[in-house]
Coordinates of C-alpha atoms and ligand atoms in Angstrom, one line a residue:
Chain A
M1 CA 95.2 119.4 153.0
Q2 CA 97.9 121.5 152.7
T3 CA 99.7 123.1 149.6
P4 CA 98.9 120.1 147.3
L5 CA 101.7 118.8 144.6
F6 CA 99.4 119.1 141.6
F7 CA 96.8 121.3 141.4
L8 CA 95.1 121.2 138.2
H9 CA 92.5 124.2 137.3
R10 CA 89.9 123.9 134.5
I11 CA 92.2 121.3 132.1
V12 CA 90.9 121.2 128.8
Q13 CA 92.7 118.5 126.6
C14 CA 91.4 119.1 122.9
Y15 CA 92.9 116.9 119.7
A16 CA 91.4 118.1 116.4
G17 CA 88.7 119.8 118.1
R18 CA 87.2 117.2 120.5
T19 CA 87.5 117.3 123.9
V20 CA 89.1 114.5 125.7
L21 CA 89.8 115.9 129.1
N22 CA 87.9 118.2 131.0
I23 CA 88.5 118.3 134.4
D24 CA 87.7 121.9 136.6
E25 CA 89.6 120.7 139.5
L26 CA 92.3 118.2 141.0
A27 CA 94.5 118.8 143.8
I28 CA 97.1 115.5 144.2
A29 CA 98.9 115.8 147.6
R30 CA 102.7 115.2 148.2
G31 CA 103.1 111.4 149.1
E32 CA 100.1 110.2 148.1
I33 CA 99.5 107.2 145.8
L34 CA 96.1 108.3 143.7
A35 CA 94.8 105.5 141.7
V36 CA 92.8 106.5 138.4
V37 CA 90.0 104.3 137.2
G38 CA 88.1 104.3 134.3
P39 CA 86.9 102.8 130.8
S40 CA 89.0 102.8 128.0
G41 CA 89.4 106.1 126.1
A42 CA 88.2 108.1 129.3
G43 CA 91.6 110.2 129.0
K44 CA 93.5 108.5 131.7
S45 CA 96.6 108.6 129.7
T46 CA 96.1 112.1 128.5
L47 CA 95.7 112.8 132.1
L48 CA 99.2 111.3 132.9
R49 CA 100.4 112.9 129.9
L50 CA 99.8 116.4 131.2
L51 CA 100.9 116.0 134.6
N52 CA 104.3 114.8 133.6
F53 CA 104.5 118.0 131.1
L54 CA 104.7 116.4 128.4
E55 CA 102.2 118.0 126.6
S56 CA 100.6 121.2 127.1
P57 CA 96.3 121.5 127.6
T58 CA 94.8 123.5 125.5
S59 CA 93.3 125.7 127.7
G60 CA 93.9 125.5 132.0
V61 CA 96.7 125.5 134.6
I62 CA 98.4 122.9 135.8
Q63 CA 100.6 124.1 139.4
F64 CA 103.2 122.5 140.7
G65 CA 105.0 122.9 143.7
G66 CA 103.0 126.0 143.8
Q67 CA 104.0 127.2 140.4
P68 CA 101.7 127.6 137.7
Y69 CA 102.0 126.1 134.5
G70 CA 100.2 125.9 131.0
A71 CA 100.1 126.7 126.8
A72 CA 101.7 130.0 127.3
Y73 CA 104.4 129.2 130.2
P74 CA 105.4 125.1 129.9
A75 CA 107.1 123.3 132.8
P76 CA 111.1 123.6 132.2
L77 CA 112.9 120.7 132.1
T78 CA 114.3 120.8 135.5
V79 CA 110.7 120.5 136.9
R80 CA 110.3 117.9 134.2
R81 CA 113.3 115.9 135.4
Q82 CA 111.4 115.2 138.5
I83 CA 108.9 113.6 137.7
A84 CA 109.0 109.9 135.4
T85 CA 106.2 107.8 134.0
V86 CA 106.4 104.0 133.5
F87 CA 104.0 104.3 130.0
Q88 CA 101.1 102.1 128.7
R89 CA 103.2 100.8 125.7
P90 CA 106.6 100.7 127.1
A91 CA 109.3 101.7 123.9
L92 CA 112.8 100.9 124.3
L93 CA 115.7 102.3 122.8
T94 CA 117.4 99.9 120.0
A95 CA 120.2 99.0 122.7
S96 CA 120.9 96.3 125.5
V97 CA 118.4 96.2 128.5
Y98 CA 121.1 98.1 130.9
D99 CA 121.8 100.9 128.6
N100 CA 118.1 101.3 128.6
V101 CA 118.1 101.3 131.8
N102 CA 121.1 103.1 132.5
Y103 CA 119.6 105.8 129.4
G104 CA 117.8 108.8 131.7
L105 CA 120.9 108.7 134.5
R106 CA 123.0 109.5 131.2
L107 CA 121.3 112.3 129.7
R108 CA 121.7 113.9 133.6
G109 CA 125.4 113.4 133.1
Q110 CA 125.1 110.8 135.9
S111 CA 126.0 107.9 133.9
P112 CA 128.0 105.3 136.7
Q113 CA 131.0 103.0 136.1
K114 CA 129.4 100.1 133.9
K115 CA 132.2 97.8 136.0
D116 CA 130.7 98.6 139.3
K117 CA 128.3 96.1 139.8
Q118 CA 126.7 97.8 143.1
N119 CA 125.6 100.5 140.5
A120 CA 122.2 101.9 140.7
V121 CA 121.4 100.4 137.2
Y122 CA 121.8 97.1 138.6
Q123 CA 120.5 97.4 141.4
A124 CA 117.3 98.7 139.6
L125 CA 117.6 95.3 137.3
T126 CA 117.8 93.4 140.5
Q127 CA 115.0 94.9 142.1
V128 CA 112.7 94.2 138.9
G129 CA 114.1 91.1 138.2
L130 CA 115.9 91.7 135.3
I131 CA 119.5 91.4 136.4
D132 CA 120.4 88.1 134.6
L133 CA 119.1 89.8 131.1
A134 CA 120.9 93.2 131.6
Q135 CA 123.4 92.5 128.7
Q136 CA 120.5 91.7 126.3
P137 CA 119.6 93.7 123.6
A138 CA 116.4 95.5 124.5
R139 CA 114.1 94.5 121.5
T140 CA 114.2 90.8 122.6
L141 CA 112.6 91.1 126.0
S142 CA 108.6 89.7 125.9
G143 CA 106.1 92.3 126.9
G144 CA 106.5 91.6 130.9
E145 CA 109.9 91.9 130.5
M146 CA 109.7 95.1 128.6
Q147 CA 107.4 96.5 130.9
R148 CA 109.7 95.7 134.1
A149 CA 112.6 97.2 132.4
A150 CA 110.6 100.2 131.7
L151 CA 109.6 100.1 135.3
A152 CA 113.7 100.0 135.9
R153 CA 114.5 103.2 134.0
V154 CA 112.4 105.3 136.0
L155 CA 114.0 103.9 139.2
V156 CA 117.3 104.6 138.9
L157 CA 115.9 108.5 138.6
Q158 CA 114.7 108.7 142.1
P159 CA 111.5 110.7 141.0
A160 CA 109.6 112.8 143.0
V161 CA 106.7 111.2 141.2
L162 CA 105.7 108.5 140.0
L163 CA 102.9 108.5 137.1
L164 CA 102.4 104.6 136.3
D165 CA 100.2 104.0 133.3
E166 CA 98.7 100.2 134.0
P167 CA 102.1 99.2 135.0
T168 CA 101.3 95.1 135.6
A169 CA 99.5 94.7 132.6
N170 CA 101.5 92.7 130.7
L171 CA 102.7 90.6 133.7
D172 CA 101.3 87.4 135.5
P173 CA 100.5 87.2 139.6
H174 CA 104.4 86.8 140.6
N175 CA 105.6 89.9 139.3
V176 CA 102.2 92.0 139.7
A177 CA 102.6 91.2 143.4
L178 CA 106.4 92.7 142.6
I179 CA 105.9 95.9 141.5
E180 CA 102.9 96.4 144.0
S181 CA 106.0 95.8 147.0
I182 CA 108.1 98.6 144.9
V183 CA 105.5 101.0 144.4
T184 CA 104.5 101.1 148.3
E185 CA 107.9 100.7 149.1
L186 CA 108.9 103.9 147.3
N187 CA 105.7 105.9 149.0
Q188 CA 106.4 104.9 152.1
R189 CA 110.1 104.6 152.2
Q190 CA 110.9 107.4 150.9
G191 CA 107.6 109.3 150.3
V192 CA 107.5 109.2 146.3
T193 CA 104.0 110.7 145.1
V194 CA 102.2 108.1 142.9
V195 CA 99.3 108.4 140.3
L196 CA 98.4 105.0 139.3
V197 CA 96.3 104.5 136.1
T198 CA 94.5 100.8 136.4
H199 CA 91.8 99.3 134.5
N200 CA 92.1 96.8 138.1
V201 CA 89.7 97.7 140.6
F202 CA 91.2 95.5 142.9
Q203 CA 94.6 96.9 142.7
A204 CA 93.6 100.4 142.4
R205 CA 91.6 99.5 146.1
R206 CA 95.2 97.5 147.5
L207 CA 97.6 100.2 146.5
A208 CA 95.8 103.8 146.7
Q209 CA 94.9 105.9 149.1
R210 CA 92.7 107.9 147.2
A211 CA 90.7 107.0 143.7
A212 CA 89.2 109.3 141.5
L213 CA 86.9 107.4 138.9
L214 CA 87.7 109.6 135.1
L215 CA 84.6 108.8 132.5
G216 CA 84.7 110.6 129.2
G217 CA 87.3 113.1 130.5
Q218 CA 85.5 114.3 133.5
I219 CA 86.3 113.4 136.8
V220 CA 82.9 111.8 137.9
E221 CA 84.3 111.1 141.5
V222 CA 87.4 111.7 143.1
A223 CA 87.5 110.8 147.1
D224 CA 89.6 108.5 150.0
K225 CA 89.9 104.9 149.6
E226 CA 87.5 104.2 151.9
T227 CA 84.6 106.0 150.6
F228 CA 85.4 105.4 147.4
F229 CA 85.3 101.6 147.0
G230 CA 83.2 101.1 150.6
D231 CA 80.6 104.0 150.0
P232 CA 81.0 105.9 146.6
R233 CA 78.3 109.3 146.5
D234 CA 78.1 108.5 142.7
P235 CA 75.8 105.6 140.9
R236 CA 78.6 105.6 138.2
T237 CA 81.2 104.5 140.5
Q238 CA 79.0 102.1 143.0
A239 CA 78.5 100.5 138.8
F240 CA 81.9 101.0 137.8
I241 CA 83.4 99.2 141.1
K242 CA 80.6 96.8 140.8
G243 CA 81.7 95.9 137.2
D244 CA 78.7 96.2 136.3
M245 CA 79.9 99.5 133.6
V246 CA 79.7 98.6 130.3
Y247 CA 81.7 99.7 127.7
Chain B
M1 CA 147.6 96.0 86.3
N2 CA 150.0 97.9 84.0
T3 CA 148.6 100.6 83.3
G4 CA 151.0 102.2 80.5
D5 CA 150.0 99.1 77.7
I6 CA 146.6 101.1 77.9
G7 CA 148.2 104.8 77.2
Y8 CA 147.2 106.1 80.7
D9 CA 150.3 106.0 83.7
L10 CA 149.4 104.8 87.4
A11 CA 150.7 108.4 88.4
A12 CA 148.1 109.9 86.5
L13 CA 145.5 107.9 87.0
L14 CA 146.1 108.1 90.7
E15 CA 145.9 111.6 90.4
V16 CA 142.6 111.4 89.5
I17 CA 141.4 109.2 91.9
L18 CA 142.7 110.8 94.3
L19 CA 140.8 114.6 93.4
S20 CA 137.8 112.5 92.8
M21 CA 138.1 111.0 96.4
Q22 CA 139.0 114.2 97.6
V23 CA 136.3 116.7 95.7
S24 CA 133.5 113.8 96.9
G25 CA 134.8 113.3 99.9
I26 CA 134.9 116.9 100.9
A27 CA 131.8 117.9 99.2
L28 CA 130.0 114.4 101.4
L29 CA 131.3 115.4 104.8
I30 CA 130.0 119.3 104.5
S31 CA 126.8 118.3 103.2
A32 CA 126.5 115.5 106.4
L33 CA 127.3 118.8 108.2
I34 CA 124.7 120.2 107.0
G35 CA 121.9 117.7 106.1
I36 CA 122.0 115.5 108.8
P37 CA 120.7 118.2 111.2
L38 CA 118.4 119.6 108.8
G39 CA 116.5 116.5 107.9
A40 CA 116.3 116.0 111.8
V41 CA 114.7 119.2 112.5
M42 CA 112.9 119.0 109.8
G43 CA 111.2 115.4 110.7
L44 CA 111.2 116.4 114.6
T45 CA 110.1 120.1 114.8
R46 CA 107.3 122.0 113.1
F47 CA 108.3 125.2 112.8
W48 CA 106.8 127.8 110.0
G49 CA 107.6 127.2 106.4
R50 CA 108.3 123.9 107.2
R51 CA 106.4 122.3 104.5
L52 CA 107.8 124.9 101.8
L53 CA 111.3 124.0 103.2
V54 CA 110.2 120.1 102.8
V55 CA 109.1 120.8 99.2
I56 CA 112.3 122.4 98.0
V57 CA 114.7 119.7 99.7
Y58 CA 112.3 116.9 97.2
T59 CA 112.9 119.2 94.6
G60 CA 117.0 119.7 95.3
M61 CA 116.9 115.4 95.6
G62 CA 115.6 115.4 91.8
L63 CA 118.0 118.3 90.9
P64 CA 120.5 117.4 87.9
P65 CA 123.8 117.8 88.4
V66 CA 124.2 119.7 85.3
V67 CA 121.4 122.2 86.1
V68 CA 123.5 122.6 89.4
G69 CA 126.9 123.1 87.7
L70 CA 125.0 126.2 85.6
F71 CA 123.6 127.8 88.3
V72 CA 127.8 128.0 90.3
Y73 CA 129.0 128.4 87.1
L74 CA 127.0 131.6 86.5
M75 CA 127.1 132.4 90.5
L76 CA 130.7 132.2 90.2
S77 CA 131.8 133.3 86.3
R78 CA 133.9 136.6 86.7
S79 CA 130.2 138.3 85.6
G80 CA 128.2 136.3 87.6
P81 CA 126.5 138.3 91.0
L82 CA 129.2 136.4 92.9
G83 CA 132.1 136.7 91.0
A84 CA 131.6 140.4 90.5
L85 CA 131.9 140.7 94.5
N86 CA 135.3 139.7 94.2
W87 CA 135.3 137.7 97.5
P88 CA 138.7 136.4 98.5
W89 CA 137.4 133.6 99.8
L90 CA 134.5 132.7 97.2
P91 CA 136.1 129.6 95.1
A92 CA 136.8 130.2 91.6
L93 CA 135.9 128.3 88.9
F94 CA 137.3 125.8 87.6
T95 CA 139.1 124.7 90.8
P96 CA 138.2 121.6 93.0
A97 CA 136.7 124.1 95.1
A98 CA 134.1 125.1 93.0
M99 CA 133.4 121.1 92.3
I100 CA 132.9 120.9 95.7
V101 CA 130.5 123.6 96.2
A102 CA 128.3 122.1 93.3
Q103 CA 128.5 118.7 95.1
I104 CA 127.4 119.8 97.9
I105 CA 124.4 121.5 96.2
I106 CA 123.4 118.0 94.9
A107 CA 124.4 116.0 98.0
T108 CA 122.9 118.4 100.6
P109 CA 119.3 117.9 99.6
L110 CA 119.8 114.1 99.5
V111 CA 121.1 113.4 102.8
A112 CA 118.9 115.5 104.5
G113 CA 115.7 114.0 102.6
F114 CA 116.7 110.9 103.9
T115 CA 117.6 111.6 107.3
M116 CA 114.2 112.9 107.2
A117 CA 112.7 110.4 106.8
A118 CA 114.6 107.9 109.1
V119 CA 114.0 110.6 112.1
M120 CA 110.1 110.1 110.7
G121 CA 110.0 106.5 111.1
V122 CA 111.3 106.1 114.6
N123 CA 108.3 104.9 116.5
P124 CA 106.7 108.4 117.9
E125 CA 106.1 106.9 121.4
L126 CA 109.7 106.2 121.7
R127 CA 110.0 109.7 120.9
Q128 CA 108.2 110.9 123.2
Q129 CA 109.5 108.9 126.2
I130 CA 112.8 109.7 125.1
E131 CA 111.4 113.5 126.2
A132 CA 110.4 112.0 129.1
L133 CA 112.9 110.7 130.9
G134 CA 114.5 113.8 130.4
A135 CA 116.0 114.5 127.3
T136 CA 116.8 118.1 126.1
P137 CA 115.9 119.1 122.7
F138 CA 119.5 118.3 121.7
Q139 CA 119.7 115.4 123.5
R140 CA 116.6 114.0 122.4
T141 CA 117.4 114.8 118.5
L142 CA 120.8 112.7 118.9
T143 CA 119.5 109.8 120.4
I144 CA 116.3 109.6 117.6
L145 CA 119.5 109.8 114.8
T146 CA 121.2 107.1 116.6
E147 CA 117.7 105.3 116.7
A148 CA 117.8 106.3 113.6
R149 CA 120.9 105.3 112.1
M150 CA 120.4 102.7 109.5
G151 CA 118.2 105.4 108.1
V152 CA 120.9 108.0 108.3
I153 CA 123.6 105.6 107.0
V154 CA 121.5 105.6 103.8
A155 CA 121.1 108.8 103.8
I156 CA 125.1 109.1 103.6
V157 CA 125.2 106.5 100.8
A158 CA 122.5 108.2 98.7
G159 CA 124.8 111.8 98.8
F160 CA 128.0 109.8 97.9
G161 CA 126.3 108.0 95.1
G162 CA 125.1 111.4 93.6
I163 CA 128.1 113.0 93.6
I164 CA 131.2 110.6 93.2
S165 CA 128.8 109.2 89.5
E166 CA 128.2 112.9 88.7
V167 CA 129.7 114.2 85.8
G168 CA 127.8 117.4 84.9
A169 CA 128.2 120.0 87.7
V170 CA 132.0 119.0 87.7
M171 CA 132.5 119.3 84.1
L172 CA 130.8 122.9 83.6
V173 CA 132.2 124.5 87.2
G174 CA 135.9 122.0 87.1
G175 CA 136.2 122.5 83.2
N176 CA 138.4 118.8 83.6
I177 CA 141.9 120.4 83.2
D178 CA 144.5 118.2 83.3
H179 CA 146.7 117.7 86.8
K180 CA 143.6 120.6 88.3
T181 CA 140.2 119.6 87.9
R182 CA 140.3 116.1 86.1
V183 CA 138.1 113.5 87.9
L184 CA 136.8 110.3 87.1
T185 CA 133.9 111.1 85.7
T186 CA 135.1 113.9 83.3
A187 CA 138.1 111.7 82.2
I188 CA 135.8 108.7 81.1
V189 CA 134.0 111.4 79.4
L190 CA 137.4 112.7 77.5
E191 CA 138.3 109.4 76.6
T192 CA 135.7 108.1 75.3
R193 CA 135.1 111.4 73.1
K194 CA 139.0 110.6 71.9
G195 CA 137.1 107.5 70.8
D196 CA 139.6 105.1 73.9
F197 CA 137.0 103.2 74.4
S198 CA 138.9 100.8 76.8
L199 CA 140.7 103.3 78.9
A200 CA 137.3 104.8 79.1
I201 CA 136.0 100.9 80.2
A202 CA 138.8 100.8 82.8
L203 CA 138.3 104.4 84.6
G204 CA 134.4 103.1 84.6
V205 CA 136.0 99.7 86.4
V206 CA 137.6 102.5 88.9
L207 CA 134.6 104.4 89.1
L208 CA 132.9 101.4 90.2
M209 CA 135.3 99.7 92.4
L210 CA 135.5 103.0 94.3
A211 CA 131.9 103.8 95.3
F212 CA 131.7 99.5 95.8
I213 CA 134.4 100.1 98.3
S214 CA 133.4 103.2 99.9
N215 CA 129.9 101.5 100.2
L216 CA 131.2 98.3 101.6
F217 CA 133.0 100.5 104.1
M218 CA 129.4 101.8 105.4
M219 CA 127.5 98.3 105.6
Q220 CA 130.8 97.3 107.6
L221 CA 129.5 100.7 109.8
Q222 CA 126.2 99.8 110.0
G223 CA 126.9 96.3 111.1
D224 CA 128.6 97.8 114.1
L225 CA 126.8 99.9 115.4
Q226 CA 123.3 97.5 114.8
Ligands
ATP1 N1 97.3 112.6 120.4 C1 96.0 112.7 120.2 N2 95.2 112.4 118.7 C2 93.9 112.9 118.9 N3 93.4 111.8 120.1 C3 93.7 111.5 120.4 C4 95.2 111.7 121.3 N4 95.6 110.5 122.2 C5 94.4 110.2 122.8 N5 93.4 110.6 121.7 C6 92.4 110.9 122.2 O1 91.7 110.7 123.6 C7 91.0 110.1 124.5 C8 91.9 109.5 125.6 O2 92.6 108.6 124.9 P1 93.4 108.2 126.9 O3 94.9 107.7 125.8 O4 93.9 109.1 127.4 O5 92.6 107.3 126.8 P2 92.7 105.9 128.3 O6 91.8 106.5 129.4 O7 94.4 106.1 128.5 O8 92.4 104.7 127.3 P3 92.6 103.4 127.7 O9 92.5 102.9 129.0 O10 92.3 102.6 126.6 O11 94.2 103.5 127.7 C9 90.1 108.9 123.1 O12 89.3 108.8 122.2 C10 91.7 108.8 121.8 O13 91.2 108.1 120.9
MG2 MG1 95.8 104.7 128.4

């Protein structure tokens, strides 16, 4: 692997003295889709918050594009703005769906003309199938619609890195397929690096080129898709992908 | 209404109403300019001395106006610590400016305290997601204040209520001088003392109307923003 986009070195994250994440080493390559699977409470969302530089780790260093960041030198805004997250529980602003999707652009001073029906905001809304709800207050959206709005509001930003935390948890099969095709296309056409957190082993297998198992804050195994799902080295990975793991 | 019947001419009444609105309006504006950012910072950031500041603000929310009046009186009086400095921009006692200073001290903690509670009530996950979308600390604060707008308006209403109706501070530092520092509340006190209860009641009704109309306006604002 050439210089990875992300390189985590001895990352430890503690909350109130409890170690929640303890990753000795993890590299994420530019342009790959890495799936992170693991049981509830394993630290998957915590890992994504660190990758988006929303929290500083208790100790350790995260290199992004070769630059090291840590507790003593947090990542600047210009770095954070290249990375976007679709959160597990999306929270939207008390505003219309359109304004929510436009929000990130507005922060960057790139808000398009609302009259232009072809603008980036309308395009993103069309992509996720929410164009008819553009003017609706965001608080009236259903769970699945909210999740798609949360995807649309990061798609407009054209991030280099997309972090997805259970992005299809609230969706019906049709919309799962829609989101999966959007993610695949972003990755293949625009080379967007994707970290996909999911409980769904089948989804991980469909989308990712590599997969990692996180257990109790530690990475048990990380391997390319064929090895991870076909011939995993660790018995805990075998148990997890067979669905034998008891939580 | 022919106010002449109750021994108070309309011009004098208007003068008193106008001064009340001016003093409390300016004091409220300045309190909002200080209190809203202060409340937002106290609610959204962690810094050294924050807890102490919160305790001070909470205490300030319950300050008896007359104590504030006494404090400002002592500070501004010629023999007081600030009066002795003879700074030209410092307001003199028994002027509207001195009354404004006292009312700022009363209203600012109210505005700051309620604003802090309002921004802290905004979903912490939303706060984090705003940051994740690339907001600068300033943009994030503005967005959270917008999310908390209902509470921020309540903060302003509380600040206004605290000063338009107070009498202790304006009486002490203003002195209830006719045509100069007489406001509605001090006029009510004066007329009551003189035994002119009907005029005192009329002035009280005017004061209530004023508060009612102001709050109606704020409610309108709340509705617009929703
Ligand atoms: N801010 C926090 N303060 C204290 N504990 C936290 C905090 N955030 C996470 N934790 C704890 O860290 C552990 C890992 O949480 P995390 O949300 O990363 O798990 P997860 O793998 O995403 O789980 P799930 O699949 O249920 O979403 C949990 O035990 C959680 O209680
Ligand atoms: Mg999670």
